[in-house]
CSV table of C-alpha atoms in Angstrom, one decimal:
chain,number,residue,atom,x,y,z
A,1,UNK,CA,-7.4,10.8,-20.5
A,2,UNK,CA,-10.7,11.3,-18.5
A,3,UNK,CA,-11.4,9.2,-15.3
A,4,UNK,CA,-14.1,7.4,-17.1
A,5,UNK,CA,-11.8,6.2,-18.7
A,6,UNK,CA,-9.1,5.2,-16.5
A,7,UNK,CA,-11.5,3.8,-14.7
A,8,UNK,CA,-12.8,1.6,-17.5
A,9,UNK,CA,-9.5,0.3,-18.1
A,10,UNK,CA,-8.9,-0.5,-14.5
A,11,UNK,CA,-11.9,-2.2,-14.1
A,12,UNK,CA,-10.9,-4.3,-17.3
A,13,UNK,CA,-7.6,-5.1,-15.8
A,14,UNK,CA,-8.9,-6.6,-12.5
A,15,UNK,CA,-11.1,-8.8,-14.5
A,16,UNK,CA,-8.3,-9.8,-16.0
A,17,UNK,CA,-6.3,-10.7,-13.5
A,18,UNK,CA,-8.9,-12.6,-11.4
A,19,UNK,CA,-8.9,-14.3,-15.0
A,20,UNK,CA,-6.0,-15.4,-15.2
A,21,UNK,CA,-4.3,-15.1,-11.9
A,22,UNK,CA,-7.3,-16.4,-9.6
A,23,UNK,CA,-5.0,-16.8,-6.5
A,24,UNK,CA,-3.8,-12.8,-7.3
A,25,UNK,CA,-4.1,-10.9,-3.9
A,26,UNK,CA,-4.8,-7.1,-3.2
A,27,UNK,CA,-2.1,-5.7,-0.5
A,28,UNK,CA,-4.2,-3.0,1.2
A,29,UNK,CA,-2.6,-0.8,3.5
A,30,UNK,CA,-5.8,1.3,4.3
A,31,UNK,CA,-4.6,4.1,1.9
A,32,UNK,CA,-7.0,6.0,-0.6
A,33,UNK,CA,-5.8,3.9,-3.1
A,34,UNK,CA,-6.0,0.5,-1.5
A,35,UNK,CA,-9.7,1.4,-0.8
A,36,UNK,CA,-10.6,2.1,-4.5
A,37,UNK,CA,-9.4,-1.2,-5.8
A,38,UNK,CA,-10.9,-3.0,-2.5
A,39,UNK,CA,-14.6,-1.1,-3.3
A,40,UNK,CA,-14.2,-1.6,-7.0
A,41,UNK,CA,-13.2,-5.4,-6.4
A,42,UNK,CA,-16.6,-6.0,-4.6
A,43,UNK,CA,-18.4,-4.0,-7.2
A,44,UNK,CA,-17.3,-6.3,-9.9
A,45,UNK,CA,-17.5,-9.7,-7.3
A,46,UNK,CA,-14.1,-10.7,-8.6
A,47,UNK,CA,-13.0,-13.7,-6.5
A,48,UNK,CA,-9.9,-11.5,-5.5
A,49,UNK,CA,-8.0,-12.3,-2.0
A,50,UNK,CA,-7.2,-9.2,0.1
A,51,UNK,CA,-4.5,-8.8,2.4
A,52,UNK,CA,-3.5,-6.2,5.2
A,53,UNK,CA,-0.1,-6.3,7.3
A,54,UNK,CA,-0.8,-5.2,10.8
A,55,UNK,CA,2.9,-3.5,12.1
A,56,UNK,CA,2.0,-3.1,15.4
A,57,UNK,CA,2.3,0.6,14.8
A,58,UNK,CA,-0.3,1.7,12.6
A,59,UNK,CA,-2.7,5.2,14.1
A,60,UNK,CA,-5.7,4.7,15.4
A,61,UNK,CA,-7.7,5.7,12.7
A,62,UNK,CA,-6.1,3.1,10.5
A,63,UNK,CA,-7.5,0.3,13.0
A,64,UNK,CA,-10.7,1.8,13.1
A,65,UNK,CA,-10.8,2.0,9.1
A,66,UNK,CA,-10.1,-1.9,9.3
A,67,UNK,CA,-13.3,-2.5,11.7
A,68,UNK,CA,-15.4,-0.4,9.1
A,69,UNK,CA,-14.0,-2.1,5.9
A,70,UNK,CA,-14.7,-5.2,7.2
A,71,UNK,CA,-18.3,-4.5,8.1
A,72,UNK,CA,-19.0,-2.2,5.0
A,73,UNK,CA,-16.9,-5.3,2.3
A,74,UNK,CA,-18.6,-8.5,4.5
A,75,UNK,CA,-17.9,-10.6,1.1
A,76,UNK,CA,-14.1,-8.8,0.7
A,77,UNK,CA,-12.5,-10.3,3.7
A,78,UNK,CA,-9.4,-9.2,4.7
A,79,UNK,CA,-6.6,-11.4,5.8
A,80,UNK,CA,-4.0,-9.9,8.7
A,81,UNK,CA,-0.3,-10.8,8.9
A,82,UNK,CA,1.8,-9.4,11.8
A,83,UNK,CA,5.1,-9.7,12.6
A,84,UNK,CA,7.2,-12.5,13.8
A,85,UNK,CA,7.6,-12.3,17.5
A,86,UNK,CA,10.8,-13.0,18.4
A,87,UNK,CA,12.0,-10.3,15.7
A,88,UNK,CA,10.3,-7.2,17.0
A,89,UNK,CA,11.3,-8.6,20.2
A,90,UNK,CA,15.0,-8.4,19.7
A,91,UNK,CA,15.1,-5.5,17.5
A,92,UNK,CA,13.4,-3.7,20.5
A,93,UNK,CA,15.3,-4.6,23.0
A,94,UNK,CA,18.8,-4.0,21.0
A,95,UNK,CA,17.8,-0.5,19.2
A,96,UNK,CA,15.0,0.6,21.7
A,97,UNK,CA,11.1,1.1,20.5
A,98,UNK,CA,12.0,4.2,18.2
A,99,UNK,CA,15.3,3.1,17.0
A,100,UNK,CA,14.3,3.7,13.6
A,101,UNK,CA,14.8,7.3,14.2
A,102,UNK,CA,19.0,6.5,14.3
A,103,UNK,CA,19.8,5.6,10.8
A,104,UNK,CA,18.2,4.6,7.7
A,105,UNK,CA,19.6,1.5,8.0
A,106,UNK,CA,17.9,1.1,11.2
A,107,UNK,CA,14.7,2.2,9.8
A,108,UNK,CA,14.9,-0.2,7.0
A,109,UNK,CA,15.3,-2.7,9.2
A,110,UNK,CA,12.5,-2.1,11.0
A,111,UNK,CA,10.3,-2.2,8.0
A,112,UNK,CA,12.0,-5.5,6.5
A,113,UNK,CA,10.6,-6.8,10.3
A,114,UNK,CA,7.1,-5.5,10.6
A,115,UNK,CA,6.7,-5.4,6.9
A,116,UNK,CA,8.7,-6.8,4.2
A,117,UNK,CA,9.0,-10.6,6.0
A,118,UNK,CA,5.5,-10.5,6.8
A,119,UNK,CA,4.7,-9.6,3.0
A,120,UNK,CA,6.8,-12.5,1.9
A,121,UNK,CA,4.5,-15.4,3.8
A,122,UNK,CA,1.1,-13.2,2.4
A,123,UNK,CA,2.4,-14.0,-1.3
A,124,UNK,CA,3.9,-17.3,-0.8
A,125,UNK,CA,2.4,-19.1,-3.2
A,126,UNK,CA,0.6,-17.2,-5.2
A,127,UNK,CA,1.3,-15.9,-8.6
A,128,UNK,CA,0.1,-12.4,-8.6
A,129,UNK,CA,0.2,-9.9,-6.4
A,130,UNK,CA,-1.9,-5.9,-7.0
A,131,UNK,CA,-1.3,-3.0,-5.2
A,132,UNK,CA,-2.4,1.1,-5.6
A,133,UNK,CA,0.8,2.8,-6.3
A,134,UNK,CA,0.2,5.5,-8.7
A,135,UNK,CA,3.2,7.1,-10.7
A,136,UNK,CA,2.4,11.0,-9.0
A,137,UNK,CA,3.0,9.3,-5.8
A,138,UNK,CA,7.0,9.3,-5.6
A,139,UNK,CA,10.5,9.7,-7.3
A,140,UNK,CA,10.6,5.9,-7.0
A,141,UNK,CA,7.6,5.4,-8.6
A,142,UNK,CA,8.2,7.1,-12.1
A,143,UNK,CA,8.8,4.3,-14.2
A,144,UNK,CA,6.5,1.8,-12.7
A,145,UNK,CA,4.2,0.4,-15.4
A,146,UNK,CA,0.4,-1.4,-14.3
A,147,UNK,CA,2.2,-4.4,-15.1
A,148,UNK,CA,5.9,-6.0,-14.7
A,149,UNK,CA,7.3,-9.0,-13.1
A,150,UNK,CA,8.1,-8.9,-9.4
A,151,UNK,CA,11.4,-10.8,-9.3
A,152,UNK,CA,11.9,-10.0,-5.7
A,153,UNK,CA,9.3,-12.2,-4.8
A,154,UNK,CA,9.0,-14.2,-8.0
A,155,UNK,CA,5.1,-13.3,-9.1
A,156,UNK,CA,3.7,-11.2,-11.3
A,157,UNK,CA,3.1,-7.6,-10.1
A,158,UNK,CA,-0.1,-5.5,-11.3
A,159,UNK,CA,-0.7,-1.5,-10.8
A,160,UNK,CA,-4.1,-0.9,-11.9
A,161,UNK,CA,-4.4,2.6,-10.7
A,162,UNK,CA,-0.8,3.9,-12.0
A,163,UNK,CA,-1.9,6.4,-14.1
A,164,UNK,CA,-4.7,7.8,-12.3
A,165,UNK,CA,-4.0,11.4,-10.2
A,166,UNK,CA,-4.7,12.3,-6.4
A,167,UNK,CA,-7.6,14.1,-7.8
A,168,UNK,CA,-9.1,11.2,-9.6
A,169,UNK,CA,-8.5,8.9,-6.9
A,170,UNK,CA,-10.6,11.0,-4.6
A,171,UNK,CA,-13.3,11.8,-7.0
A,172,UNK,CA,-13.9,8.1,-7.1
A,173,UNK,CA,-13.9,8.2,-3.1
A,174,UNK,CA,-16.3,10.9,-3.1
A,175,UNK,CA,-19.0,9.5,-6.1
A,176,UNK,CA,-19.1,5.7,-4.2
A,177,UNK,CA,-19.2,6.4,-0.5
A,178,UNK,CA,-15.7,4.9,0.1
A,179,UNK,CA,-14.7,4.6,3.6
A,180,UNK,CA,-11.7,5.9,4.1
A,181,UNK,CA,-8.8,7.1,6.6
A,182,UNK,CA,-9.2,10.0,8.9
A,183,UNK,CA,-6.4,10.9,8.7
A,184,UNK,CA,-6.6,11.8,5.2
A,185,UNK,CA,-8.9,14.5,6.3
A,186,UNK,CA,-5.9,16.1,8.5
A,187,UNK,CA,-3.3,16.0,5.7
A,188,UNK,CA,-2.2,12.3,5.6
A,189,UNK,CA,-2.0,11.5,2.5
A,190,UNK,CA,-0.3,9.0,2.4
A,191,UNK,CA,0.0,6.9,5.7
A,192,UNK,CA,2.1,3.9,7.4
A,193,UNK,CA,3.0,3.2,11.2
A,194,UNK,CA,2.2,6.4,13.7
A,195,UNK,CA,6.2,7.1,14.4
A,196,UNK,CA,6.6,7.8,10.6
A,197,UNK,CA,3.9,9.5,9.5
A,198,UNK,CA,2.9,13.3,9.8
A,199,UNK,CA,0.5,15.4,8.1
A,200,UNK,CA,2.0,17.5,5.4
A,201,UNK,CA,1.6,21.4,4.6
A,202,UNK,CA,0.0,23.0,1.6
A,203,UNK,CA,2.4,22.7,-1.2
A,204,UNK,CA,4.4,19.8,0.2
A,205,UNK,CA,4.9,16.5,-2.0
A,206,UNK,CA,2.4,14.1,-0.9
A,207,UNK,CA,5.0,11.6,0.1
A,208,UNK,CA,6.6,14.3,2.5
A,209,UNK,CA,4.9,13.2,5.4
A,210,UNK,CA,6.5,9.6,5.5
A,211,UNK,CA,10.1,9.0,7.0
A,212,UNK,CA,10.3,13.1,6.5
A,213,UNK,CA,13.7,13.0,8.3
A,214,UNK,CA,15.1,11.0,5.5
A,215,UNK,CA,15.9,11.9,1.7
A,216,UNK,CA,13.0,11.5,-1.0
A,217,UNK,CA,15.2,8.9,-2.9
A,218,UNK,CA,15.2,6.6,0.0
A,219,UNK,CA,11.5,7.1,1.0
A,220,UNK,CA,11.1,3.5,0.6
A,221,UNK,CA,10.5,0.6,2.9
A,222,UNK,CA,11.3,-2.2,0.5
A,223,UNK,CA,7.6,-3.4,-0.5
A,224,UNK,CA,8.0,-2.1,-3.7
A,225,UNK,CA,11.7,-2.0,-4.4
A,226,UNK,CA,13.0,-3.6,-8.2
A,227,UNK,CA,16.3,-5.4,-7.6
A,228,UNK,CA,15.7,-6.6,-11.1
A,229,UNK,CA,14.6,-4.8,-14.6
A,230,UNK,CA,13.1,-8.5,-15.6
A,231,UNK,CA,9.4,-8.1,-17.0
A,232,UNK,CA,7.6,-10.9,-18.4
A,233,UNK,CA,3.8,-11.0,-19.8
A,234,UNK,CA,1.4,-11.8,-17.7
């Protein structure tokens, strides 16, 4: 399947969905992918919300990539959510800035603090949610569709660019003057907060770089986790 292709049918989905779902919200993270979908969202002036969860502990280059996004997308704002206070707070002070390091368990807590609770209040409410995980990205992404039901967080759940490749994803970069990471330029492909990201070597999977002193079947945070096979048309 060409990219023309893919891309046709992507487009045709987010019309779709800001059909039918008009309260749907893009999650972006700042990733190659999330940028596609924002650019090709403004392209087609679909009256599609866009969210971003600020960790506290994102690079540099992710923060800048926000300033530019928002000056480059003026009528794609992006709404911020950080996390609550008083939890970073006491996870700091009982497991230290870096206690993620420790255990898995301590790493996923982390992330249910600065990430997962913070996604809960961006989708409260709504009835669709989109995001830019491809199948290629992961061993916990094989079996995604570009559609299911998200019965974690009760809301439909839509993949529009599941089946495209690395490749294709930056050949759309490249043809529409995307902005995009840094970082991606010194082999980040895929990026999250500073302390658990790291470039990647030539031949590596492209997930290798995130929580690298874990196994790949746990390489997870919990955004994107199925605690139930449920699907339902959207």
């Amino acid at each position: 399947m060409s990219l023309d292709v893919k891309l046709a049918a992507t487009q045709a989905l987010l019309t779709d969905i800001a059909a039918k779902h008009p309260d749907a919200v893009l999650a972006n993270s700042y990733g190659a992918e999330d940028m596609v979908l924002t650019d090709l969202i403004a392209r087609l002036a679909l009256p599609l919300q866009v969210f971003s969860l600020d960790t506290g502990r994102l690079p540099v280059e992710t923060y800048t990539l926000m300033q530019q996004v928002a000056e480059h997308y003026p009528a794609v704002p992006v709404k911020v959510y950080f996390p609550q206070t008083d939890a970073t707070e006491a996870y700091v002070n009982t497991h230290g800035i870096n206690g993620f390091y420790q255990s898995v368990e301590l790493r996923k807590s982390c992330c249910q603090i600065r990430k997962i609770e913070p996604l809960k209040r961006a989708l409260a409410g709504k009835s669709a949610w989109i995001t830019g995980l491809r199948r290629e990205q992961s061993p916990t992404r094989q079996d995604l569709g570009n559609q299911e039901f998200d019965a974690d967080n009760g809301l439909m759940k839509f993949n529009p660019l599941i089946e495209w490749t690395e490749a294709e994803v930056w050949e759309y970069i490249r043809s529409n003057d995307v902005p995009y990471n840094a970082l991606h330029d010194q082999r980040y492909p895929s990026i999250g907060c500073a302390p658990c990201t790291r470039s990647i070597t030539v031949g590596e999977d492209v997930r290798a770089g995130r929580w690298w002193w874990e196994n790949p079947e746990s390489k997870e945070c919990g955004l994107h986790i199925k605690a139930s096979p449920l699907k339902r048309p959207a």
